[in-house]
Amino acid sequence: MSKLNSQTVAVRSGIETDPVYGAVVPPIYMTSNFAFEDFREPGQFDYARSGNPNTKLLEKTLADMEQGAGAIVTNCGLAAITLLMQLLEQGDTLVVPHDSYGGSLRLFKALANKGHFILKVVDQTNPAELEQALAAKPAMIWLETPSNPLLRLVDIEAICNVAKQQGTKVTVDNTFLSPILQQPLTLGADFVVHSCTKYINGHSDALGGVVVCADAEVAEHLGWWANCLGLTDCSALNNYMILRGIRTLSARMAVHQQNAQQLVDALVAHPAVAKVYYPGLTDHPGHSIAKKQQKGFGGMLSFELKGGVDEVATLLNNISLFSIAESLGGTESLICYPSTMTHRAMDEQSQRTAGISNTLLRISAGVEYGDDLVTDLLNALNKIKEA
Ligand SMILES: *Cc1c(COP(=O)(O)O)cnc(C)c1O
């Protein structure tokens, strides 16, 4: 565990540790295997699926940033989630939010259908539903806060307090905020999961995932499973890229967040907009939870337009500084239409239940100059009035 602030850990981790040449930045170890000095005993590393210096450093950095006891880096976020599922036995119950990331929900359902565990999908922002689900003493509860795409929040600490008393493990998917803005392990969670593909790497040019554990022994156990199942991130170059991205995470988050706030202010004031979802808004249902458990409101926002699909088309046809793309957390601003993009795997009924309407749009605010983004968005919104 690190006493240093995550921002400092992100910048300093592994710096000036090269034992051979004193390289300031840790070198990339492009090798699949490591020689045994003594045939009876492997050295620290033997085969790169089981670990290499770049993976190890990335794991230590992420564990320290989340204040965990250990971490396992995987080849993508879903591999991290697959890894955690190994902790569940047949007959165990897993409680997940109905508005989980689409790929996570697909994985949970597919594994449950094979009898891997019992799945309970609930609206965790509904106190009665949440209480009932916890009262059944599930083996694990999965939290995703803020959730995708409506940025719904749940109180991590309150759920952990109930869970801890009855042996329910708590996992938080912290992808939307990063350890710079939220540290679930300090609120009592057992595990944190990230899609490092998003803010952690932050440049939309590498995929990765991580499980950070509060308990060192469990981390070791999961490390064994990751090697056994082939879920580790075996690419030294990929590990290096993600750590390179982490160096600027704190600086990036500050600008993502500032730009998100500017875009929110512009959207709230525009007559073509029906509703804006951002935890920083005082009328957002999770606003007080956000103030309590987050260090900022983040770089993600979503909004609904008045009208229908024609208005959505006008906006998207006239916007130019936002790429129409899935994913999030990169330096470039993105706009996404969940209904046919990120959430297309959901049928219409499930989309409506999760609150995904046909005029909902989601923005991942990049780190461009904020005024330029606002001008571009306003220009496209104004076209709706004219159309
Ligand atoms: C993208 C994402 C994942 C999955 O991660 P991959 O790196 O795409 O496998 C999981 N959870 C959330 C919240 C995500 O945004």
Coordinates of C-alpha atoms and ligand atoms in Angstrom, one line a residue:
M1 CA 0.0 0.0 0.0
S2 CA 1.3 3.5 -0.8
K3 CA 1.2 6.5 1.4
L4 CA 1.7 8.8 -1.7
N5 CA -1.2 10.4 -3.5
S6 CA -2.3 8.5 -6.6
Q7 CA -1.1 11.5 -8.8
T8 CA 2.4 11.1 -7.5
V9 CA 2.4 7.3 -7.7
A10 CA 1.2 7.6 -11.3
V11 CA 4.1 9.8 -12.3
R12 CA 6.9 8.3 -10.1
S13 CA 6.2 4.5 -10.1
G14 CA 9.2 2.6 -11.5
I15 CA 11.1 5.8 -12.4
E16 CA 14.9 5.4 -12.2
T17 CA 14.8 1.7 -11.2
D18 CA 16.8 0.3 -14.2
P19 CA 19.6 -1.6 -12.5
V20 CA 21.8 -1.8 -15.6
Y21 CA 22.0 1.6 -17.3
G22 CA 20.1 3.9 -14.9
A23 CA 17.5 4.6 -17.5
V24 CA 15.0 7.1 -16.0
V25 CA 12.1 5.5 -17.7
P26 CA 11.8 1.7 -17.1
P27 CA 12.7 -0.2 -20.3
I28 CA 10.5 -2.6 -22.3
Y29 CA 11.4 -6.2 -21.9
M30 CA 10.5 -7.7 -25.3
T31 CA 11.0 -11.4 -24.5
S32 CA 8.7 -14.4 -24.1
N33 CA 11.0 -16.2 -21.7
F34 CA 13.7 -15.7 -19.1
A35 CA 16.8 -17.9 -18.6
F36 CA 17.2 -20.0 -15.5
E37 CA 20.4 -19.3 -13.6
D38 CA 20.1 -22.6 -11.9
F39 CA 18.1 -25.4 -13.5
R40 CA 16.6 -26.4 -10.2
E41 CA 15.1 -23.0 -9.5
P42 CA 13.4 -20.3 -11.8
G43 CA 14.4 -16.7 -11.3
Q44 CA 11.9 -14.0 -10.6
F45 CA 10.4 -14.5 -14.1
D46 CA 10.4 -17.6 -16.3
Y47 CA 7.7 -17.3 -19.0
A48 CA 6.0 -14.1 -20.0
R49 CA 2.4 -15.4 -19.7
S50 CA 3.1 -15.8 -16.0
G51 CA 4.7 -12.3 -15.8
N52 CA 7.4 -10.0 -17.0
P53 CA 8.9 -6.8 -15.5
N54 CA 6.6 -4.5 -17.4
T55 CA 3.4 -6.3 -16.3
K56 CA 4.7 -6.4 -12.7
L57 CA 5.4 -2.7 -12.6
L58 CA 2.0 -1.8 -14.1
E59 CA 0.3 -4.1 -11.5
K60 CA 2.2 -2.4 -8.7
T61 CA 1.4 1.1 -10.0
L62 CA -2.4 0.3 -10.3
A63 CA -2.5 -1.4 -6.9
D64 CA -0.8 1.6 -5.2
M65 CA -3.1 4.1 -7.0
E66 CA -6.2 2.2 -5.8
Q67 CA -4.6 1.6 -2.4
G68 CA -4.9 -2.1 -2.9
A69 CA -2.7 -5.0 -1.7
G70 CA -2.2 -6.5 -5.1
A71 CA -3.4 -6.3 -8.7
I72 CA -3.6 -8.5 -11.8
V73 CA -3.3 -6.9 -15.2
T74 CA -5.3 -8.5 -18.0
N75 CA -5.5 -8.1 -21.7
C76 CA -8.8 -6.2 -21.6
G77 CA -11.5 -5.1 -19.2
L78 CA -13.7 -8.1 -19.9
A79 CA -10.7 -10.4 -19.1
A80 CA -10.5 -8.8 -15.7
I81 CA -14.2 -9.4 -15.2
T82 CA -13.8 -13.0 -16.4
L83 CA -11.0 -13.5 -13.9
L84 CA -13.1 -12.3 -11.0
M85 CA -15.8 -14.7 -11.9
Q86 CA -13.4 -17.5 -10.9
L87 CA -14.1 -16.6 -7.3
L88 CA -17.7 -17.7 -7.7
E89 CA -18.8 -21.3 -7.1
Q90 CA -21.8 -23.1 -8.6
G91 CA -24.8 -22.1 -6.6
D92 CA -23.3 -18.8 -5.5
T93 CA -25.4 -15.7 -6.3
L94 CA -24.0 -12.7 -8.1
V95 CA -26.0 -9.4 -7.9
V96 CA -25.4 -6.9 -10.7
P97 CA -26.9 -3.6 -11.8
H98 CA -29.4 -3.7 -14.6
D99 CA -27.5 -0.9 -16.3
S100 CA -24.1 -2.6 -16.2
Y101 CA -21.8 -2.0 -19.1
G102 CA -23.3 -4.0 -22.0
G103 CA -20.3 -6.4 -22.4
S104 CA -20.3 -7.1 -18.7
L105 CA -24.0 -7.9 -18.6
R106 CA -23.6 -10.2 -21.6
L107 CA -20.8 -12.0 -19.9
F108 CA -22.7 -12.4 -16.6
K109 CA -25.7 -13.7 -18.4
A110 CA -23.8 -16.2 -20.6
L111 CA -21.9 -17.6 -17.6
A112 CA -25.1 -17.8 -15.5
N113 CA -26.8 -19.7 -18.4
K114 CA -24.1 -22.3 -18.2
G115 CA -24.7 -22.8 -14.5
H116 CA -21.5 -21.1 -13.4
F117 CA -23.5 -19.1 -10.8
I118 CA -26.9 -17.7 -10.1
L119 CA -27.4 -14.1 -11.4
K120 CA -29.6 -11.5 -10.0
V121 CA -30.0 -8.3 -12.1
V122 CA -31.4 -5.4 -10.1
D123 CA -31.9 -1.7 -10.2
Q124 CA -29.4 -0.8 -7.5
T125 CA -30.7 2.8 -7.3
N126 CA -34.0 1.4 -6.0
P127 CA -33.5 1.1 -2.2
A128 CA -36.1 -1.7 -1.8
E129 CA -34.7 -3.8 -4.6
L130 CA -31.1 -3.3 -3.4
E131 CA -32.0 -4.2 0.2
Q132 CA -33.9 -7.3 -0.9
A133 CA -31.0 -8.5 -3.1
L134 CA -28.5 -8.0 -0.2
A135 CA -30.7 -9.6 2.3
A136 CA -30.4 -12.9 0.4
K137 CA -26.7 -12.8 1.3
P138 CA -25.2 -13.1 -2.2
A139 CA -21.6 -14.2 -2.6
M140 CA -20.8 -11.0 -4.5
I141 CA -22.4 -7.8 -5.4
W142 CA -21.2 -5.9 -8.5
L143 CA -21.3 -2.1 -8.5
E144 CA -20.7 0.2 -11.4
T145 CA -20.8 3.8 -10.3
P146 CA -21.3 6.0 -12.1
S147 CA -23.1 3.7 -14.6
N148 CA -23.2 3.8 -18.3
P149 CA -24.8 5.7 -20.0
L150 CA -27.0 7.5 -17.4
L151 CA -24.4 8.1 -14.8
R152 CA -26.5 6.6 -12.0
L153 CA -24.7 6.4 -8.6
V154 CA -24.8 4.1 -5.7
D155 CA -23.4 4.6 -2.2
I156 CA -20.3 2.3 -2.1
E157 CA -19.6 2.7 1.6
A158 CA -23.2 2.1 2.6
I159 CA -23.4 -1.1 0.5
C160 CA -20.0 -2.3 1.8
N161 CA -21.1 -1.8 5.4
V162 CA -24.0 -4.2 4.9
A163 CA -22.0 -6.6 2.7
K164 CA -19.1 -6.9 5.1
Q165 CA -21.3 -8.1 8.0
Q166 CA -22.6 -11.0 6.0
G167 CA -19.5 -12.1 4.0
T168 CA -20.7 -10.7 0.6
K169 CA -17.8 -9.5 -1.5
V170 CA -18.1 -6.1 -3.1
T171 CA -16.6 -5.4 -6.6
V172 CA -16.7 -1.9 -8.1
D173 CA -16.1 -1.3 -11.8
N174 CA -14.3 2.1 -11.5
T175 CA -13.7 2.6 -15.2
F176 CA -15.7 5.8 -15.4
L177 CA -13.7 7.7 -12.8
S178 CA -10.3 6.2 -12.4
P179 CA -8.4 6.1 -9.1
I180 CA -7.8 9.8 -9.4
L181 CA -11.5 10.6 -8.8
Q182 CA -12.7 7.6 -6.8
Q183 CA -11.0 4.9 -4.7
P184 CA -13.5 2.2 -3.8
L185 CA -11.1 0.1 -1.7
T186 CA -10.9 3.0 0.8
L187 CA -14.7 2.9 1.0
G188 CA -14.6 -0.8 2.0
A189 CA -14.8 -2.6 -1.4
D190 CA -13.0 -5.9 -1.9
F191 CA -12.2 -5.5 -5.6
V192 CA -11.8 -2.8 -8.1
V193 CA -12.0 -3.5 -11.8
H194 CA -11.0 -1.3 -14.7
S195 CA -11.1 -1.3 -18.4
C196 CA -7.6 0.2 -18.7
T197 CA -8.7 0.8 -22.4
K198 CA -10.5 3.9 -21.2
Y199 CA -9.1 6.7 -18.9
I200 CA -6.2 4.7 -17.5
N201 CA -4.5 4.3 -20.9
G202 CA -6.4 7.3 -22.1
H203 CA -5.2 7.6 -25.7
S204 CA -7.5 5.1 -27.5
D205 CA -4.6 3.1 -28.7
A206 CA -4.3 0.1 -26.4
L207 CA -6.7 -2.3 -24.6
G208 CA -6.2 -3.6 -21.1
G209 CA -7.8 -4.4 -17.8
V210 CA -7.0 -4.9 -14.2
V211 CA -8.4 -6.4 -11.0
V212 CA -7.1 -4.6 -7.8
C213 CA -7.6 -6.6 -4.6
A214 CA -7.8 -5.3 -1.0
D215 CA -6.3 -8.7 0.1
A216 CA -2.9 -9.8 -0.9
E217 CA -3.7 -13.5 -0.6
V218 CA -6.7 -13.2 -2.9
A219 CA -4.6 -11.3 -5.3
E220 CA -2.1 -14.2 -5.5
H221 CA -4.9 -16.7 -6.0
L222 CA -6.4 -14.6 -8.8
G223 CA -2.9 -14.3 -10.3
W224 CA -2.7 -18.0 -10.4
W225 CA -6.1 -18.1 -12.2
A226 CA -5.1 -15.4 -14.7
N227 CA -2.0 -17.5 -15.7
C228 CA -4.1 -20.7 -15.8
L229 CA -6.8 -19.3 -18.0
G230 CA -4.4 -17.2 -20.2
L231 CA -6.1 -13.9 -19.2
T232 CA -2.9 -12.0 -18.4
D233 CA -1.7 -9.1 -20.6
C234 CA 1.4 -10.9 -22.1
S235 CA 2.5 -7.9 -24.2
A236 CA 5.3 -5.9 -22.6
L237 CA 4.8 -3.2 -25.2
N238 CA 1.1 -2.9 -24.2
N239 CA 2.0 -2.8 -20.5
Y240 CA 4.5 -0.1 -21.3
M241 CA 1.9 2.0 -23.3
I242 CA -0.6 1.8 -20.5
L243 CA 1.9 2.9 -17.9
R244 CA 2.9 5.7 -20.2
G245 CA -0.7 6.8 -20.4
I246 CA -1.0 6.6 -16.6
R247 CA 1.8 9.2 -16.2
T248 CA -0.6 11.9 -17.3
L249 CA -3.8 10.5 -15.9
S250 CA -4.3 13.1 -13.2
A251 CA -3.6 16.0 -15.6
R252 CA -6.0 14.5 -18.2
M253 CA -8.8 13.9 -15.7
A254 CA -8.7 17.6 -14.7
V255 CA -9.2 18.8 -18.3
H256 CA -11.8 16.0 -19.1
Q257 CA -13.7 17.2 -16.1
Q258 CA -13.4 20.9 -16.9
N259 CA -14.6 20.4 -20.4
A260 CA -17.5 18.1 -19.3
Q261 CA -18.6 20.9 -17.0
Q262 CA -18.5 23.5 -19.8
L263 CA -20.5 21.2 -22.2
V264 CA -23.0 20.5 -19.4
D265 CA -23.5 24.2 -18.9
A266 CA -24.1 24.8 -22.6
L267 CA -26.5 21.8 -22.9
V268 CA -28.6 22.8 -19.8
A269 CA -29.2 26.2 -21.3
H270 CA -30.1 25.0 -24.8
P271 CA -33.8 24.8 -25.9
A272 CA -33.3 21.7 -28.1
V273 CA -32.2 19.7 -25.0
A274 CA -34.8 17.9 -22.9
K275 CA -32.5 16.6 -20.1
V276 CA -28.9 16.4 -19.1
Y277 CA -27.4 13.7 -17.0
Y278 CA -24.2 14.7 -15.0
P279 CA -23.5 14.0 -11.4
G280 CA -22.3 17.5 -10.9
L281 CA -25.8 18.9 -11.5
T282 CA -27.6 19.6 -8.2
D283 CA -30.8 17.9 -9.6
H284 CA -29.0 14.7 -10.5
P285 CA -30.3 12.0 -8.1
G286 CA -26.8 10.9 -7.2
H287 CA -25.4 14.4 -6.7
S288 CA -25.0 14.1 -2.9
I289 CA -23.4 10.6 -3.1
A290 CA -21.0 12.0 -5.8
K291 CA -19.9 14.8 -3.5
K292 CA -19.3 12.3 -0.7
Q293 CA -17.5 9.5 -2.5
Q294 CA -15.9 11.1 -5.6
K295 CA -13.2 13.6 -5.9
G296 CA -14.8 15.1 -8.9
F297 CA -17.8 14.6 -11.3
G298 CA -15.8 13.1 -14.1
G299 CA -15.6 13.5 -17.9
M300 CA -18.7 11.6 -19.0
L301 CA -22.1 13.1 -19.5
S302 CA -25.3 12.2 -21.4
F303 CA -28.3 14.1 -22.6
E304 CA -31.7 13.7 -24.3
L305 CA -32.9 15.8 -27.1
K306 CA -36.4 17.0 -27.6
G307 CA -38.1 15.3 -30.5
G308 CA -36.9 12.1 -32.0
V309 CA -34.4 10.3 -34.2
D310 CA -34.5 13.2 -36.8
E311 CA -33.2 15.6 -34.2
V312 CA -30.5 13.1 -33.3
A313 CA -29.5 12.8 -37.0
T314 CA -29.3 16.6 -37.4
L315 CA -27.1 16.9 -34.4
L316 CA -24.7 14.1 -35.4
N317 CA -24.6 15.2 -39.0
N318 CA -23.5 18.7 -38.0
I319 CA -21.0 18.0 -35.2
S320 CA -17.3 17.9 -36.2
L321 CA -15.0 18.0 -33.2
F322 CA -16.7 14.9 -31.6
S323 CA -16.0 11.6 -33.3
I324 CA -19.1 9.4 -33.5
A325 CA -17.6 6.4 -31.8
E326 CA -18.0 3.9 -28.9
S327 CA -15.5 3.6 -26.1
L328 CA -14.6 6.6 -23.8
G329 CA -11.8 8.2 -21.8
G330 CA -9.5 9.1 -24.7
T331 CA -7.9 12.5 -25.3
E332 CA -10.3 13.1 -28.2
S333 CA -14.0 13.9 -27.6
L334 CA -16.5 11.3 -28.6
I335 CA -20.2 11.3 -29.0
C336 CA -22.2 8.1 -29.0
Y337 CA -25.8 7.0 -29.6
P338 CA -26.3 4.2 -27.1
S339 CA -29.5 2.8 -28.7
T340 CA -27.7 1.6 -31.9
M341 CA -24.1 1.7 -30.6
T342 CA -22.9 0.7 -27.1
H343 CA -26.3 -0.8 -26.0
R344 CA -27.5 -2.3 -29.3
A345 CA -27.3 -5.8 -27.8
M346 CA -30.2 -4.9 -25.5
D347 CA -33.7 -5.3 -26.9
E348 CA -35.9 -2.3 -26.9
Q349 CA -37.7 -3.2 -23.7
S350 CA -34.5 -3.7 -21.8
Q351 CA -33.2 -0.3 -23.2
R352 CA -36.3 1.4 -22.0
T353 CA -36.1 -0.3 -18.6
A354 CA -32.5 0.9 -18.3
G355 CA -33.7 4.4 -19.3
I356 CA -32.1 4.5 -22.7
S357 CA -34.4 6.5 -24.9
N358 CA -34.2 7.1 -28.7
T359 CA -32.9 10.6 -28.2
L360 CA -30.2 9.8 -25.7
L361 CA -26.7 10.7 -26.5
R362 CA -23.5 10.2 -24.5
I363 CA -20.4 12.4 -24.6
S364 CA -16.9 11.5 -23.5
A365 CA -15.3 14.9 -23.1
G366 CA -11.8 15.0 -24.5
V367 CA -8.9 17.3 -23.6
E368 CA -9.3 19.8 -26.5
Y369 CA -9.8 23.5 -25.7
G370 CA -13.1 23.7 -24.0
D371 CA -14.5 26.7 -25.8
D372 CA -13.9 25.0 -29.2
L373 CA -15.9 22.0 -28.1
V374 CA -18.8 24.2 -26.8
T375 CA -18.9 26.2 -30.0
D376 CA -19.0 23.0 -32.1
L377 CA -21.7 21.5 -30.0
L378 CA -23.8 24.7 -30.0
N379 CA -23.5 25.0 -33.7
A380 CA -24.9 21.5 -34.2
L381 CA -27.7 22.0 -31.6
N382 CA -28.7 25.3 -33.4
K383 CA -29.1 23.4 -36.6
I384 CA -31.9 21.4 -34.9
K385 CA -34.0 24.6 -34.5
E386 CA -33.4 25.5 -38.1
A387 CA -34.2 22.0 -39.5
Ligands
LIG1 C1 -15.2 -0.8 -21.8 C2 -15.7 -1.2 -20.4 C3 -15.5 -2.5 -20.0 C4 -14.9 -3.6 -20.8 O1 -13.6 -3.4 -21.1 P1 -12.8 -3.8 -22.4 O2 -11.4 -3.2 -22.2 O3 -13.5 -3.2 -23.6 O4 -12.8 -5.3 -22.4 C5 -16.0 -2.8 -18.7 N1 -16.7 -1.9 -17.9 C6 -16.8 -0.6 -18.4 C7 -17.5 0.4 -17.5 C8 -16.4 -0.2 -19.6 O5 -16.6 1.0 -20.1

